[in-house]
Amino acid sequence: MRVILLGSLPPPIGGVSTHLERLVAFLKNKNIQFLVFDLANNGNRVELSSRNYVSLHKEPFRALYEIVKPGPKVLHCPLPDKISLGKYRLILFMRLLGIKITVTFVASPEQTILNSAVDVKQIMNIVKISSHVISVNKSFRDFLIDKQVKPDKISIIQAFIPVDNEYFERFKIPEDASDFCKSKKRIILTYAYGPVLHNGVDLYGLDLFIDMAKELRSIDADLGFVVIIPQITEKENFNCHMNQIKKYDLESSFYFAVGTDISFVSFLPYSNLFIRATNTDGDGTTLREALYFGIPSIASDVCNRAEGTILFENRNVNDLIAKVINVLKDNNESSFVINDNQVNNADIFLEKFYQALSSRRNINE
């Protein structure tokens, strides 16, 4: 079996790109044949040999050759909240040429339908031709079942794949970030790609995070607030947040880790609390990352959250503040631990790839 991974690899670092990057490492370790079809415009950005890597923008004919080359192949395609027409057509084309398809929906149905270039009918076409469908949340599974998809065709598997224990030696946080974290008594961490908007509201709740920081400062002036932003794509929204921080006189309390080479995981050993204040969500890889390493975590109640998550009412800053204060009462030191006893979801994905390869489902099912 050869596994074809369709998507983008870091940088920038996001939920999907992180999932693919770690799945690549897992497949290499298992000696499973794989090939990355990278959709990024800037081509090869990872240390993979050419036999494992194809830039679809720079090497389209090689990609076509790899698709038609004889041999059993399974496509693994994580589908984010923005499904392009190009990706849709490529998936259909690969299935027509005999490649077994597995797709993974990583956002909520609401996000995916609202943000994608494809419509619901086209989304269902993808599901129809897939040997197996994976969702990271119950809401997308329920949505598909309501559309008459058989329950046995859908699995719920989280996209989170843990890093190895040597990761923290290989990837250090910037020196000025380390100095900031060490200068504060406790660090509260959040993540905000973009920071993008959803229905006109900051998707990651960065506005709530800033309002929360304003109130917490009156309780403890020595708290530090770290915001991870892999890539600024919504400059106007970002500038609004920066102006709000300046208005509240919070500049010395905030550290923004911005850049495609920033590792979210590397900040966890310095953190006392992680907050995911999204106003809609699929699952939340960063949340599972934090919980995996023992960091207390608070998240909005917009979807089913990972076990151990402390929930607050979505968009209710007072409820968020109350939950944060309660956590900080008993959390003076980082709770970071190396946790390597949990099941690796990569093993479950691999099992589904093998099942897809042996599936007798055809394109008309």
XYZ file of C-alpha atoms in Angstrom:
365
model
C 0.000 0.000 0.000
C 1.085 3.534 -0.766
C -0.626 6.339 1.146
C -1.051 9.640 -0.675
C -1.399 12.592 1.710
C -3.170 15.567 0.124
C -2.738 18.914 1.858
C -0.141 21.431 2.984
C 2.817 20.826 5.263
C 4.232 23.434 7.649
C 4.954 26.254 7.521
C 2.626 27.828 8.426
C 1.767 25.611 11.364
C -1.953 24.913 11.665
C -4.120 22.024 12.754
C -4.192 20.269 9.367
C -0.552 20.906 8.467
C 0.555 19.694 11.911
C -1.550 16.553 11.532
C 0.047 15.772 8.165
C 3.563 16.538 9.376
C 3.244 14.131 12.295
C 1.519 11.487 10.201
C 4.484 11.625 7.811
C 6.868 10.960 10.701
C 4.669 8.073 11.861
C 4.514 6.463 8.402
C 8.286 6.785 7.988
C 8.804 5.090 11.348
C 6.441 2.270 10.331
C 8.138 1.878 6.919
C 4.821 2.528 5.172
C 5.167 3.845 1.627
C 3.737 7.355 1.337
C 3.698 10.350 -0.933
C 2.846 13.939 0.003
C 0.915 15.974 -2.558
C 1.613 19.456 -1.205
C -0.901 22.128 -2.199
C 1.213 25.059 -0.998
C 2.262 27.638 -3.561
C 5.858 27.788 -2.399
C 6.661 24.173 -3.064
C 8.987 21.984 -1.033
C 9.296 23.340 2.492
C 10.097 20.155 4.370
C 13.035 17.802 4.616
C 11.579 14.944 2.599
C 13.293 13.074 -0.182
C 11.934 13.774 -3.646
C 10.470 10.287 -3.847
C 8.141 11.139 -0.945
C 7.194 14.651 -1.989
C 5.402 16.310 -4.910
C 4.575 19.998 -5.187
C 1.314 20.128 -7.133
C 2.075 23.674 -8.255
C 5.593 22.933 -9.489
C 5.296 19.276 -10.540
C 1.759 18.653 -11.878
C 2.892 16.093 -14.462
C 4.802 14.117 -11.866
C 1.672 14.134 -9.704
C -0.317 12.737 -12.624
C 2.304 10.037 -13.140
C 2.127 9.045 -9.462
C -1.663 8.888 -9.643
C -1.770 6.574 -12.663
C 1.239 4.451 -11.668
C 0.143 0.849 -10.974
C -0.191 -0.361 -7.417
C -2.658 -0.137 -4.526
C -3.057 3.437 -3.295
C -5.123 5.160 -0.615
C -5.711 8.898 -0.499
C -5.806 10.552 2.925
C -7.230 14.064 2.659
C -8.009 16.202 5.723
C -10.698 18.694 4.701
C -10.545 22.023 6.578
C -13.336 24.571 6.807
C -12.394 25.906 3.343
C -12.719 23.229 0.658
C -11.585 24.575 -2.721
C -13.004 23.586 -6.083
C -9.520 22.485 -7.129
C -9.227 20.036 -4.247
C -12.775 18.785 -4.897
C -12.008 18.054 -8.550
C -8.695 16.414 -7.743
C -10.336 14.037 -5.250
C -12.946 13.013 -7.833
C -10.273 12.566 -10.493
C -8.160 10.349 -8.246
C -11.160 8.172 -7.424
C -12.005 7.786 -11.118
C -8.475 6.413 -11.612
C -8.999 3.749 -8.965
C -7.466 5.287 -5.843
C -9.353 4.482 -2.653
C -10.406 7.633 -0.807
C -10.482 8.505 2.885
C -11.418 12.046 3.853
C -11.362 13.666 7.270
C -13.614 16.604 8.131
C -11.787 18.698 10.721
C -14.221 21.617 11.140
C -17.880 21.907 12.064
C -20.550 21.478 9.354
C -21.445 25.147 9.814
C -17.880 26.326 9.186
C -17.349 24.027 6.225
C -20.577 24.956 4.433
C -20.144 28.683 5.102
C -16.487 29.009 4.087
C -16.026 26.474 1.281
C -16.102 27.088 -2.453
C -18.106 23.867 -2.804
C -21.751 23.458 -1.840
C -23.482 20.785 0.231
C -24.170 18.650 -2.862
C -20.477 18.628 -3.758
C -19.499 17.821 -0.172
C -21.854 14.855 -0.329
C -20.272 13.810 -3.648
C -16.929 13.568 -1.832
C -18.539 11.448 0.881
C -20.243 9.257 -1.716
C -17.018 8.293 -3.495
C -15.043 7.768 -0.288
C -14.366 4.286 1.019
C -14.403 5.695 4.523
C -15.160 9.064 6.079
C -13.599 10.367 9.276
C -14.853 13.241 11.382
C -13.055 14.774 14.344
C -16.402 15.593 15.964
C -19.862 14.163 16.503
C -21.622 17.103 14.844
C -20.251 16.325 11.367
C -21.040 12.639 11.807
C -24.635 13.515 12.759
C -24.850 15.885 9.783
C -23.788 13.103 7.393
C -26.135 10.543 8.943
C -28.989 13.043 8.498
C -27.999 13.062 4.812
C -28.569 9.274 4.711
C -24.906 8.235 4.947
C -24.606 4.821 6.581
C -23.202 5.094 10.137
C -20.656 2.321 9.519
C -19.038 4.459 6.820
C -18.143 7.197 9.338
C -15.650 7.114 12.203
C -14.891 9.749 14.802
C -11.107 10.060 15.176
C -9.286 13.080 16.527
C -6.657 14.519 14.165
C -4.250 15.071 17.061
C -1.025 13.053 16.829
C 1.478 13.642 19.659
C 5.069 14.721 19.161
C 7.901 12.515 20.334
C 9.687 13.311 23.592
C 12.753 14.675 21.791
C 10.690 17.449 20.198
C 11.320 19.896 23.030
C 15.056 19.563 22.613
C 14.895 20.186 18.870
C 12.483 23.122 18.922
C 13.105 25.936 21.375
C 11.009 29.060 21.805
C 12.646 32.393 20.838
C 14.967 33.861 23.457
C 12.825 36.954 23.991
C 9.786 34.694 24.486
C 11.672 32.671 27.082
C 12.693 35.874 28.877
C 9.072 37.076 28.876
C 7.704 33.805 30.252
C 10.346 33.641 32.971
C 9.620 37.237 33.989
C 5.973 36.442 34.776
C 4.629 34.485 37.711
C 2.174 32.546 35.544
C 1.512 32.281 31.824
C -1.897 32.013 30.160
C -1.644 30.788 26.569
C -3.954 30.978 23.570
C -3.776 30.367 19.808
C -5.291 32.454 17.006
C -4.619 31.810 13.339
C -5.287 34.903 11.250
C -6.798 36.017 13.566
C -9.805 35.252 11.377
C -13.452 36.225 11.763
C -16.481 33.944 11.824
C -19.886 35.571 11.317
C -18.243 38.931 11.961
C -16.788 37.849 15.315
C -13.211 36.863 16.085
C -13.165 33.088 15.546
C -10.594 32.361 18.261
C -12.107 34.737 20.812
C -9.001 36.887 20.994
C -11.200 39.845 21.943
C -12.468 37.853 24.942
C -8.899 36.913 25.840
C -7.889 40.586 25.928
C -10.943 41.628 27.952
C -10.184 38.785 30.353
C -6.581 39.965 30.713
C -7.780 43.464 31.608
C -9.884 42.124 34.483
C -7.280 39.640 35.714
C -4.609 42.310 35.917
C -6.499 43.950 38.774
C -6.224 40.653 40.653
C -2.651 39.747 39.731
C -0.453 42.229 37.882
C 2.245 39.592 37.346
C 0.319 37.396 34.911
C 1.647 36.965 31.370
C -0.532 36.402 28.309
C 0.971 34.662 25.275
C -0.779 34.585 21.905
C 0.452 32.198 19.187
C -0.340 33.423 15.654
C 1.338 31.327 12.939
C 0.315 33.733 10.199
C -1.405 37.123 10.162
C -3.942 36.974 7.342
C -6.504 39.435 8.744
C -4.378 42.515 9.395
C -7.291 44.836 10.132
C -8.664 42.474 12.766
C -5.195 41.984 14.240
C -4.646 45.743 14.455
C -7.981 46.178 16.245
C -6.794 43.749 18.929
C -3.454 45.495 19.248
C -5.216 48.845 19.664
C -7.394 47.359 22.378
C -4.316 46.098 24.248
C -2.783 49.546 24.004
C -6.025 51.156 25.210
C -6.041 48.881 28.260
C -2.326 49.592 28.876
C -1.558 45.881 28.649
C 1.470 45.952 26.326
C 3.880 44.735 29.013
C 1.556 41.841 29.890
C 1.312 40.423 26.365
C 3.708 38.494 24.163
C 2.711 37.756 20.561
C 4.548 34.807 19.026
C 3.990 35.466 15.327
C 5.522 33.554 12.441
C 5.387 30.407 10.364
C 8.271 28.875 12.323
C 6.627 29.295 15.745
C 5.863 26.031 17.546
C 2.794 26.042 19.766
C 3.943 22.928 21.593
C 7.247 24.523 22.605
C 5.365 27.088 24.701
C 3.503 24.473 26.755
C 6.326 23.823 29.288
C 6.133 27.514 30.245
C 2.326 27.630 30.522
C -0.005 27.377 33.495
C -3.255 27.528 31.564
C -4.445 27.218 27.954
C -7.594 28.879 26.632
C -9.472 28.034 23.417
C -12.284 30.569 23.182
C -13.482 29.747 19.655
C -17.063 30.694 18.737
C -17.332 27.585 16.543
C -15.060 24.563 16.295
C -14.428 21.140 14.863
C -12.390 19.655 17.678
C -9.329 21.760 18.504
C -5.895 20.213 18.021
C -4.215 22.798 20.262
C -6.648 21.926 23.046
C -5.806 18.233 22.830
C -2.128 19.132 22.641
C -2.318 21.101 25.890
C -4.340 18.433 27.700
C -1.990 15.696 26.505
C 0.890 17.451 28.268
C -1.063 18.102 31.447
C -1.816 21.816 30.995
C -5.165 22.875 32.531
C -7.384 23.983 29.657
C -10.547 26.056 29.335
C -12.627 26.082 26.150
C -15.931 27.411 24.867
C -18.920 25.074 24.934
C -19.573 25.245 21.178
C -18.932 21.540 20.565
C -18.051 18.305 22.318
C -14.674 18.929 23.939
C -11.885 16.587 24.924
C -12.138 14.880 28.295
C -10.662 17.055 31.019
C -11.612 20.368 29.389
C -13.145 23.047 31.608
C -16.030 24.604 29.690
C -17.251 28.180 29.700
C -20.340 29.634 28.054
C -19.525 30.759 24.528
C -18.848 34.521 24.224
C -19.504 35.041 27.951
C -16.375 36.822 29.172
C -17.593 36.898 32.793
C -17.975 33.114 32.827
C -14.534 32.774 31.244
C -12.954 35.011 33.889
C -14.633 33.079 36.697
C -13.332 29.761 35.333
C -9.813 31.170 34.917
C -9.718 32.543 38.463
C -10.837 29.177 39.806
C -8.041 27.366 37.939
C -5.352 29.860 38.947
C -6.184 29.511 42.646
C -4.525 26.098 42.755
C -2.089 26.434 39.864
C 1.072 28.282 40.839
C 3.461 26.148 38.776
C 3.294 24.641 35.334
C 1.685 21.197 35.285
C 3.556 20.189 32.130
C 4.374 16.464 31.935
C 5.593 14.186 29.165
C 2.656 11.835 28.607
C 3.418 8.909 26.312
C 0.966 6.302 27.590
C -2.046 7.295 25.489
C -3.166 5.646 22.271
C -1.609 7.277 19.206
C -4.383 8.267 16.793
C -1.976 7.685 13.896
C -2.362 3.931 14.509
C -6.139 4.302 14.122
C -5.777 6.278 10.888
C -3.460 3.599 9.505
C -6.042 0.939 10.332
C -8.660 2.910 8.367
C -6.300 3.179 5.380
C -5.962 -0.600 5.266
C -9.728 -0.981 5.608
C -10.281 1.444 2.740
C -7.883 -0.523 0.557
C -9.860 -3.709 1.107
C -13.244 -1.961 0.794
C -15.609 -3.140 -1.906
C -17.494 0.133 -2.005
C -17.643 1.544 -5.511
C -18.125 5.010 -6.947
C -21.903 4.575 -7.223
C -22.488 3.820 -3.547
